[in-house]
PDB file of C-alpha atoms in Angstrom:
ATOM      1  CA  MET A   1     120.591 143.088 123.492  1.00  0.00           C
ATOM      2  CA  ALA A   2     118.768 142.284 120.267  1.00  0.00           C
ATOM      3  CA  GLU A   3     121.896 143.281 118.337  1.00  0.00           C
ATOM      4  CA  ALA A   4     123.849 140.509 120.085  1.00  0.00           C
ATOM      5  CA  GLN A   5     121.331 137.855 119.139  1.00  0.00           C
ATOM      6  CA  LYS A   6     120.859 135.745 116.048  1.00  0.00           C
ATOM      7  CA  TYR A   7     117.606 135.804 114.107  1.00  0.00           C
ATOM      8  CA  LEU A   8     115.957 132.430 113.513  1.00  0.00           C
ATOM      9  CA  PRO A   9     112.426 132.133 112.008  1.00  0.00           C
ATOM     10  CA  GLY A  10     109.786 129.552 112.634  1.00  0.00           C
ATOM     11  CA  LEU A  11     110.021 129.257 116.441  1.00  0.00           C
ATOM     12  CA  PRO A  12     107.119 130.156 118.788  1.00  0.00           C
ATOM     13  CA  ASP A  13     107.499 132.928 121.366  1.00  0.00           C
ATOM     14  CA  ASP A  14     106.170 133.000 124.926  1.00  0.00           C
ATOM     15  CA  GLU A  15     102.919 134.574 123.781  1.00  0.00           C
ATOM     16  CA  GLY A  16     102.397 131.930 121.101  1.00  0.00           C
ATOM     17  CA  ASP A  17     101.193 134.500 118.549  1.00  0.00           C
ATOM     18  CA  LEU A  18     104.478 135.249 116.761  1.00  0.00           C
ATOM     19  CA  GLU A  19     106.296 133.085 114.229  1.00  0.00           C
ATOM     20  CA  GLU A  20     109.738 134.586 114.840  1.00  0.00           C
ATOM     21  CA  VAL A  21     112.102 134.766 117.804  1.00  0.00           C
ATOM     22  CA  PHE A  22     115.733 135.617 118.453  1.00  0.00           C
ATOM     23  CA  ILE A  23     118.250 132.945 119.472  1.00  0.00           C
ATOM     24  CA  ASP A  24     121.575 133.666 121.100  1.00  0.00           C
ATOM     25  CA  PRO A  25     124.271 133.159 118.418  1.00  0.00           C
ATOM     26  CA  GLY A  26     126.419 131.220 120.888  1.00  0.00           C
ATOM     27  CA  LEU A  27     123.524 128.789 121.428  1.00  0.00           C
ATOM     28  CA  ALA A  28     123.042 128.333 117.698  1.00  0.00           C
ATOM     29  CA  GLU A  29     126.769 127.761 117.166  1.00  0.00           C
ATOM     30  CA  GLU A  30     126.879 125.187 119.969  1.00  0.00           C
ATOM     31  CA  ALA A  31     123.873 123.385 118.463  1.00  0.00           C
ATOM     32  CA  GLU A  32     125.613 123.310 115.091  1.00  0.00           C
ATOM     33  CA  ARG A  33     128.775 121.822 116.619  1.00  0.00           C
ATOM     34  CA  ILE A  34     126.765 119.165 118.470  1.00  0.00           C
ATOM     35  CA  ALA A  35     124.831 118.220 115.344  1.00  0.00           C
ATOM     36  CA  GLU A  36     128.057 117.996 113.340  1.00  0.00           C
ATOM     37  CA  ALA A  37     129.647 115.736 115.963  1.00  0.00           C
ATOM     38  CA  LEU A  38     126.599 113.453 116.157  1.00  0.00           C
ATOM     39  CA  VAL A  39     126.495 112.882 112.399  1.00  0.00           C
ATOM     40  CA  PHE A  40     130.269 112.435 112.176  1.00  0.00           C
ATOM     41  CA  ALA A  41     130.270 109.802 114.945  1.00  0.00           C
ATOM     42  CA  SER A  42     127.481 107.719 113.416  1.00  0.00           C
ATOM     43  CA  ALA A  43     128.157 105.000 110.850  1.00  0.00           C
ATOM     44  CA  GLN A  44     124.556 105.228 109.640  1.00  0.00           C
ATOM     45  CA  PRO A  45     122.376 108.204 108.666  1.00  0.00           C
ATOM     46  CA  ILE A  46     121.084 109.867 111.820  1.00  0.00           C
ATOM     47  CA  SER A  47     117.534 111.171 112.264  1.00  0.00           C
ATOM     48  CA  GLU A  48     116.564 114.789 112.826  1.00  0.00           C
ATOM     49  CA  THR A  49     114.517 113.638 115.812  1.00  0.00           C
ATOM     50  CA  TYR A  50     117.632 112.247 117.477  1.00  0.00           C
ATOM     51  CA  ILE A  51     119.635 115.380 116.682  1.00  0.00           C
ATOM     52  CA  ALA A  52     116.844 117.603 118.049  1.00  0.00           C
ATOM     53  CA  SER A  53     116.912 115.670 121.327  1.00  0.00           C
ATOM     54  CA  ARG A  54     120.620 116.421 121.775  1.00  0.00           C
ATOM     55  CA  ILE A  55     120.935 120.083 120.778  1.00  0.00           C
ATOM     56  CA  PRO A  56     119.848 123.016 123.008  1.00  0.00           C
ATOM     57  CA  ARG A  57     116.106 123.315 123.352  1.00  0.00           C
ATOM     58  CA  GLY A  58     114.419 125.882 121.131  1.00  0.00           C
ATOM     59  CA  VAL A  59     116.920 125.682 118.269  1.00  0.00           C
ATOM     60  CA  ASP A  60     115.444 124.835 114.854  1.00  0.00           C
ATOM     61  CA  VAL A  61     117.152 121.566 113.859  1.00  0.00           C
ATOM     62  CA  GLY A  62     116.115 121.942 110.218  1.00  0.00           C
ATOM     63  CA  ARG A  63     117.757 125.331 109.944  1.00  0.00           C
ATOM     64  CA  ILE A  64     120.897 124.119 111.717  1.00  0.00           C
ATOM     65  CA  MET A  65     121.249 121.146 109.359  1.00  0.00           C
ATOM     66  CA  SER A  66     120.655 123.310 106.288  1.00  0.00           C
ATOM     67  CA  ARG A  67     123.448 125.641 107.382  1.00  0.00           C
ATOM     68  CA  LEU A  68     125.800 122.718 107.973  1.00  0.00           C
ATOM     69  CA  LYS A  69     124.891 121.264 104.581  1.00  0.00           C
ATOM     70  CA  ALA A  70     125.751 124.556 102.888  1.00  0.00           C
ATOM     71  CA  SER A  71     129.074 124.858 104.727  1.00  0.00           C
ATOM     72  CA  TYR A  72     130.129 121.372 103.553  1.00  0.00           C
ATOM     73  CA  ALA A  73     128.870 121.770  99.969  1.00  0.00           C
ATOM     74  CA  SER A  74     132.310 122.560  98.457  1.00  0.00           C
ATOM     75  CA  ARG A  75     134.397 120.306 100.677  1.00  0.00           C
ATOM     76  CA  GLY A  76     135.785 116.806 100.201  1.00  0.00           C
ATOM     77  CA  VAL A  77     132.920 115.370 102.221  1.00  0.00           C
ATOM     78  CA  ASN A  78     129.347 116.566 101.934  1.00  0.00           C
ATOM     79  CA  LEU A  79     126.528 116.535 104.452  1.00  0.00           C
ATOM     80  CA  VAL A  80     123.642 114.841 102.668  1.00  0.00           C
ATOM     81  CA  GLN A  81     119.999 114.377 103.576  1.00  0.00           C
ATOM     82  CA  VAL A  82     118.431 110.919 103.254  1.00  0.00           C
ATOM     83  CA  ALA A  83     114.697 111.238 103.900  1.00  0.00           C
ATOM     84  CA  ASP A  84     114.633 112.797 107.412  1.00  0.00           C
ATOM     85  CA  HIS A  85     118.118 111.493 108.230  1.00  0.00           C
ATOM     86  CA  TRP A  86     121.579 113.033 107.709  1.00  0.00           C
ATOM     87  CA  ALA A  87     125.002 111.572 106.906  1.00  0.00           C
ATOM     88  CA  PHE A  88     128.463 112.588 105.740  1.00  0.00           C
ATOM     89  CA  ARG A  89     129.407 111.219 102.324  1.00  0.00           C
ATOM     90  CA  THR A  90     132.431 111.617 100.065  1.00  0.00           C
ATOM     91  CA  ALA A  91     131.874 114.345  97.472  1.00  0.00           C
ATOM     92  CA  ALA A  92     130.587 112.743  94.289  1.00  0.00           C
ATOM     93  CA  ASP A  93     133.448 114.059  92.147  1.00  0.00           C
ATOM     94  CA  LEU A  94     136.022 112.533  94.516  1.00  0.00           C
ATOM     95  CA  SER A  95     134.519 109.065  94.897  1.00  0.00           C
ATOM     96  CA  PHE A  96     137.178 107.557  92.599  1.00  0.00           C
ATOM     97  CA  VAL A  97     139.911 108.639  95.033  1.00  0.00           C
ATOM     98  CA  VAL A  98     138.634 106.524  97.916  1.00  0.00           C
ATOM     99  CA  GLN A  99     137.623 103.461  95.918  1.00  0.00           C
ATOM    100  CA  THR A 100     139.692 100.362  96.623  1.00  0.00           C
ATOM    101  CA  ASP A 101     139.976  96.984  94.937  1.00  0.00           C
ATOM    102  CA  GLU A 102     138.691  95.374  98.123  1.00  0.00           C
ATOM    103  CA  GLN A 103     135.354  97.156  97.951  1.00  0.00           C
ATOM    104  CA  GLU A 104     132.540  94.717  97.353  1.00  0.00           C
ATOM    105  CA  VAL A 105     130.122  95.979  94.726  1.00  0.00           C
ATOM    106  CA  LYS A 106     126.555  94.713  94.823  1.00  0.00           C
ATOM    107  CA  LYS A 107     125.835  93.293  91.379  1.00  0.00           C
ATOM    108  CA  LEU A 108     122.232  92.594  90.480  1.00  0.00           C
ATOM    109  CA  SER A 109     120.894  90.472  87.685  1.00  0.00           C
ATOM    110  CA  ARG A 110     118.813  92.102  84.979  1.00  0.00           C
ATOM    111  CA  ALA A 111     115.681  90.601  86.529  1.00  0.00           C
ATOM    112  CA  ALA A 112     116.566  92.048  89.950  1.00  0.00           C
ATOM    113  CA  LEU A 113     117.233  95.475  88.437  1.00  0.00           C
ATOM    114  CA  GLU A 114     113.864  95.390  86.670  1.00  0.00           C
ATOM    115  CA  VAL A 115     112.052  94.411  89.853  1.00  0.00           C
ATOM    116  CA  LEU A 116     113.905  97.070  91.860  1.00  0.00           C
ATOM    117  CA  ALA A 117     112.965  99.758  89.334  1.00  0.00           C
ATOM    118  CA  ILE A 118     109.315  98.682  89.340  1.00  0.00           C
ATOM    119  CA  ILE A 119     109.163  98.737  93.140  1.00  0.00           C
ATOM    120  CA  ALA A 120     110.887 102.126  93.304  1.00  0.00           C
ATOM    121  CA  TYR A 121     108.559 103.807  90.817  1.00  0.00           C
ATOM    122  CA  HIS A 122     105.300 101.980  91.574  1.00  0.00           C
ATOM    123  CA  GLN A 123     105.435 101.459  95.355  1.00  0.00           C
ATOM    124  CA  PRO A 124     103.402 100.301  97.120  1.00  0.00           C
ATOM    125  CA  VAL A 125     103.268  97.332  94.757  1.00  0.00           C
ATOM    126  CA  THR A 126     102.443  93.649  95.201  1.00  0.00           C
ATOM    127  CA  ARG A 127     104.261  90.707  93.647  1.00  0.00           C
ATOM    128  CA  ALA A 128     101.317  90.108  91.285  1.00  0.00           C
ATOM    129  CA  GLU A 129     101.479  93.739  90.150  1.00  0.00           C
ATOM    130  CA  ILE A 130     105.243  93.453  89.575  1.00  0.00           C
ATOM    131  CA  GLU A 131     104.667  90.374  87.416  1.00  0.00           C
ATOM    132  CA  ASP A 132     101.876  92.138  85.499  1.00  0.00           C
ATOM    133  CA  ILE A 133     104.191  95.068  84.692  1.00  0.00           C
ATOM    134  CA  ARG A 134     107.135  92.829  83.716  1.00  0.00           C
ATOM    135  CA  GLY A 135     104.990  90.321  81.849  1.00  0.00           C
ATOM    136  CA  VAL A 136     106.809  87.377  83.445  1.00  0.00           C
ATOM    137  CA  GLN A 137     106.804  85.607  86.787  1.00  0.00           C
ATOM    138  CA  THR A 138     109.091  86.926  89.505  1.00  0.00           C
ATOM    139  CA  SER A 139     110.964  84.349  91.529  1.00  0.00           C
ATOM    140  CA  LYS A 140     111.063  84.612  95.299  1.00  0.00           C
ATOM    141  CA  GLY A 141     114.847  84.530  95.050  1.00  0.00           C
ATOM    142  CA  THR A 142     114.887  87.822  93.148  1.00  0.00           C
ATOM    143  CA  LEU A 143     112.925  89.570  95.861  1.00  0.00           C
ATOM    144  CA  ASP A 144     115.058  87.898  98.531  1.00  0.00           C
ATOM    145  CA  VAL A 145     118.242  89.313  96.942  1.00  0.00           C
ATOM    146  CA  LEU A 146     116.805  92.838  96.998  1.00  0.00           C
ATOM    147  CA  MET A 147     115.681  92.492 100.598  1.00  0.00           C
ATOM    148  CA  GLU A 148     119.029  91.053 101.694  1.00  0.00           C
ATOM    149  CA  ALA A 149     120.733  94.028 100.035  1.00  0.00           C
ATOM    150  CA  GLY A 150     118.582  96.231 102.280  1.00  0.00           C
ATOM    151  CA  TRP A 151     116.980  98.096  99.375  1.00  0.00           C
ATOM    152  CA  VAL A 152     113.467  96.610  99.473  1.00  0.00           C
ATOM    153  CA  ARG A 153     111.157  95.985 102.411  1.00  0.00           C
ATOM    154  CA  PHE A 154     107.662  94.787 103.219  1.00  0.00           C
ATOM    155  CA  ARG A 155     105.470  97.902 103.475  1.00  0.00           C
ATOM    156  CA  GLY A 156     102.061  96.551 104.430  1.00  0.00           C
ATOM    157  CA  ARG A 157      99.204  94.383 103.231  1.00  0.00           C
ATOM    158  CA  ARG A 158      96.777  95.395 100.488  1.00  0.00           C
ATOM    159  CA  ARG A 159      93.121  95.574 101.462  1.00  0.00           C
ATOM    160  CA  THR A 160      92.058  93.136  98.775  1.00  0.00           C
ATOM    161  CA  PRO A 161      91.146  89.429  98.823  1.00  0.00           C
ATOM    162  CA  GLY A 162      94.130  87.413 100.040  1.00  0.00           C
ATOM    163  CA  ARG A 163      95.680  90.551 101.603  1.00  0.00           C
ATOM    164  CA  PRO A 164      98.857  90.398  99.465  1.00  0.00           C
ATOM    165  CA  VAL A 165     102.032  91.940 100.853  1.00  0.00           C
ATOM    166  CA  THR A 166     103.108  95.260  99.374  1.00  0.00           C
ATOM    167  CA  PHE A 167     106.740  96.157  98.709  1.00  0.00           C
ATOM    168  CA  GLY A 168     108.585  99.458  98.899  1.00  0.00           C
ATOM    169  CA  THR A 169     112.127 100.809  98.981  1.00  0.00           C
ATOM    170  CA  THR A 170     114.171 101.587 102.096  1.00  0.00           C
ATOM    171  CA  ARG A 171     116.257 104.471 103.401  1.00  0.00           C
ATOM    172  CA  ASP A 172     119.356 102.417 102.499  1.00  0.00           C
ATOM    173  CA  PHE A 173     118.134 102.438  98.889  1.00  0.00           C
ATOM    174  CA  LEU A 174     117.983 106.244  98.951  1.00  0.00           C
ATOM    175  CA  ASP A 175     121.399 106.438 100.595  1.00  0.00           C
ATOM    176  CA  HIS A 176     123.062 104.057  98.115  1.00  0.00           C
ATOM    177  CA  PHE A 177     121.719 105.856  95.048  1.00  0.00           C
ATOM    178  CA  GLY A 178     122.284 109.363  96.438  1.00  0.00           C
ATOM    179  CA  LEU A 179     118.621 110.344  96.681  1.00  0.00           C
ATOM    180  CA  GLU A 180     117.220 112.695  99.301  1.00  0.00           C
ATOM    181  CA  GLU A 181     113.713 111.302  98.809  1.00  0.00           C
ATOM    182  CA  ILE A 182     112.029 108.832  96.470  1.00  0.00           C
ATOM    183  CA  ARG A 183     110.552 111.675  94.401  1.00  0.00           C
ATOM    184  CA  ASP A 184     114.118 112.487  93.289  1.00  0.00           C
ATOM    185  CA  LEU A 185     114.154 109.438  91.019  1.00  0.00           C
ATOM    186  CA  PRO A 186     114.778 110.503  87.402  1.00  0.00           C
ATOM    187  CA  GLY A 187     111.847 111.047  85.069  1.00  0.00           C
ATOM    188  CA  ILE A 188     111.577 109.803  81.484  1.00  0.00           C
ATOM    189  CA  GLU A 189     113.438 112.780  79.979  1.00  0.00           C
ATOM    190  CA  GLU A 190     116.302 112.380  82.440  1.00  0.00           C
ATOM    191  CA  LEU A 191     116.504 108.666  81.697  1.00  0.00           C
ATOM    192  CA  LYS A 192     116.666 109.416  77.962  1.00  0.00           C
ATOM    193  CA  GLY A 193     119.378 112.018  78.533  1.00  0.00           C
ATOM    194  CA  ALA A 194     121.434 109.516  80.508  1.00  0.00           C
ATOM    195  CA  GLY A 195     121.169 106.975  77.683  1.00  0.00           C
ATOM    196  CA  LEU A 196     119.186 104.539  79.813  1.00  0.00           C
ATOM    197  CA  LEU A 197     116.285 104.520  77.362  1.00  0.00           C
ATOM    198  CA  SER A 198     116.767 103.822  73.675  1.00  0.00           C
ATOM    199  CA  GLY A 199     115.582 106.146  70.940  1.00  0.00           C
ATOM    200  CA  ARG A 200     112.683 103.810  70.173  1.00  0.00           C
ATOM    201  CA  VAL A 201     110.726 104.511  73.323  1.00  0.00           C
ATOM    202  CA  PRO A 202     107.017 103.667  72.873  1.00  0.00           C
ATOM    203  CA  SER A 203     104.886 106.808  72.695  1.00  0.00           C
ATOM    204  CA  ASN A 204     102.599 105.457  75.413  1.00  0.00           C
ATOM    205  CA  LEU A 205     105.418 104.702  77.871  1.00  0.00           C
ATOM    206  CA  HIS A 206     104.559 106.183  81.248  1.00  0.00           C
ATOM    207  CA  ILE A 207     106.899 106.476  84.211  1.00  0.00           C
ATOM    208  CA  PRO A 208     104.875 107.323  87.320  1.00  0.00           C
ATOM    209  CA  VAL A 209     105.914 109.909  89.865  1.00  0.00           C
ATOM    210  CA  PRO A 210     106.796 107.894  92.986  1.00  0.00           C
ATOM    211  CA  VAL A 211     104.803 108.580  96.134  1.00  0.00           C
ATOM    212  CA  GLY A 212     106.221 109.032  99.621  1.00  0.00           C
ATOM    213  CA  GLU A 213     107.986 105.858 100.681  1.00  0.00           C
ATOM    214  CA  ASP A 214     106.944 105.859 104.336  1.00  0.00           C
ATOM    215  CA  GLU A 215     103.251 106.622 104.435  1.00  0.00           C
ATOM    216  CA  LEU A 216     100.780 103.760 104.031  1.00  0.00           C
ATOM    217  CA  SER A 217      98.263 104.316 101.240  1.00  0.00           C
ATOM    218  CA  ASP A 218      94.510 104.278 101.803  1.00  0.00           C
ATOM    219  CA  ASN A 219      94.248 100.635 100.714  1.00  0.00           C
ATOM    220  CA  GLU A 220      97.119  99.322 102.864  1.00  0.00           C
ATOM    221  CA  ASP A 221      97.164  97.902 106.379  1.00  0.00           C
ATOM    222  CA  PRO A 222     100.347  97.966 108.492  1.00  0.00           C
ATOM    223  CA  ILE A 223     102.419  94.821 108.932  1.00  0.00           C
ATOM    224  CA  THR A 224     101.640  93.173 112.282  1.00  0.00           C
ATOM    225  CA  GLN A 225     103.635  90.691 114.338  1.00  0.00           C
ATOM    226  CA  MET A 226     101.296  87.951 113.132  1.00  0.00           C
ATOM    227  CA  ASP A 227     102.060  88.966 109.546  1.00  0.00           C
ATOM    228  CA  LEU A 228     105.799  88.797 110.238  1.00  0.00           C
ATOM    229  CA  GLU A 229     105.394  85.306 111.689  1.00  0.00           C
ATOM    230  CA  GLU A 230     103.375  84.265 108.647  1.00  0.00           C
ATOM    231  CA  LEU A 231     106.063  85.654 106.336  1.00  0.00           C
ATOM    232  CA  GLY A 232     108.734  83.735 108.228  1.00  0.00           C
ATOM    233  CA  LEU A 233     110.443  86.858 109.582  1.00  0.00           C
ATOM    234  CA  LEU A 234     109.678  86.061 113.211  1.00  0.00           C
ATOM    235  CA  THR A 235     109.525  82.810 115.135  1.00  0.00           C
ATOM    236  CA  PRO A 236     105.953  82.230 116.369  1.00  0.00           C
ATOM    237  CA  LYS A 237     105.620  82.906 120.074  1.00  0.00           C
ATOM    238  CA  ALA A 238     105.390  79.782 122.193  1.00  0.00           C
ATOM    239  CA  GLU A 239     102.070  79.372 123.879  1.00  0.00           C
ATOM    240  CA  GLU A 240     102.192  79.998 127.593  1.00  0.00           C
ATOM    241  CA  ASP A 241     101.886  76.954 129.821  1.00  0.00           C
ATOM    242  CA  ASP A 242      98.560  76.591 131.498  1.00  0.00           C
TER     243      ASP A 242
END
């Protein structure tokens, strides 16, 4: 019977002391078809957690998605990973074919691009820290534009006097710029190679390696409902009548 089964690593057995089990190939194939259908039917990237809840129990969702990704690698659409979410996207070399004149392109000012880059590379970062890096004040409108575009979000509040809000990028930011995770942002050598940095780059220029975009740092507190009300993102709850 073992010959008729498919080998999948990383799954516990009944005894709990082995790291490998065998999965029926028909079960694995069905899981792959379900995962493919779920991603295809969704207009937004879909989470591995959601996929795992829909495929047959005991099948490794990570392995299934990796196999699907490989099978679509040379096709007109690719299965791409965005953080822990998955989506179908037009192959990069064919993007010009599907572009239309009606497509609305998000155009950012130079100030907005600078702020976006600072947030992406330095997150979690406060407005004061953004201004310190840029050397000029940052208008609220610039941050509003980035948040309305869905590329920047409130992360938390810094554990310092005044508890300033910290900013970070979103999954939509990763999706728009074709990044699997924030650590895929280009380093200084890649930026030079792409012509985005001039030949007169200061010798002390440092581009930090971005940290994970989801986890709060040790000096951050999560955003609460009270914080959202204070920031004007929620209407304060009406007090209950006595």
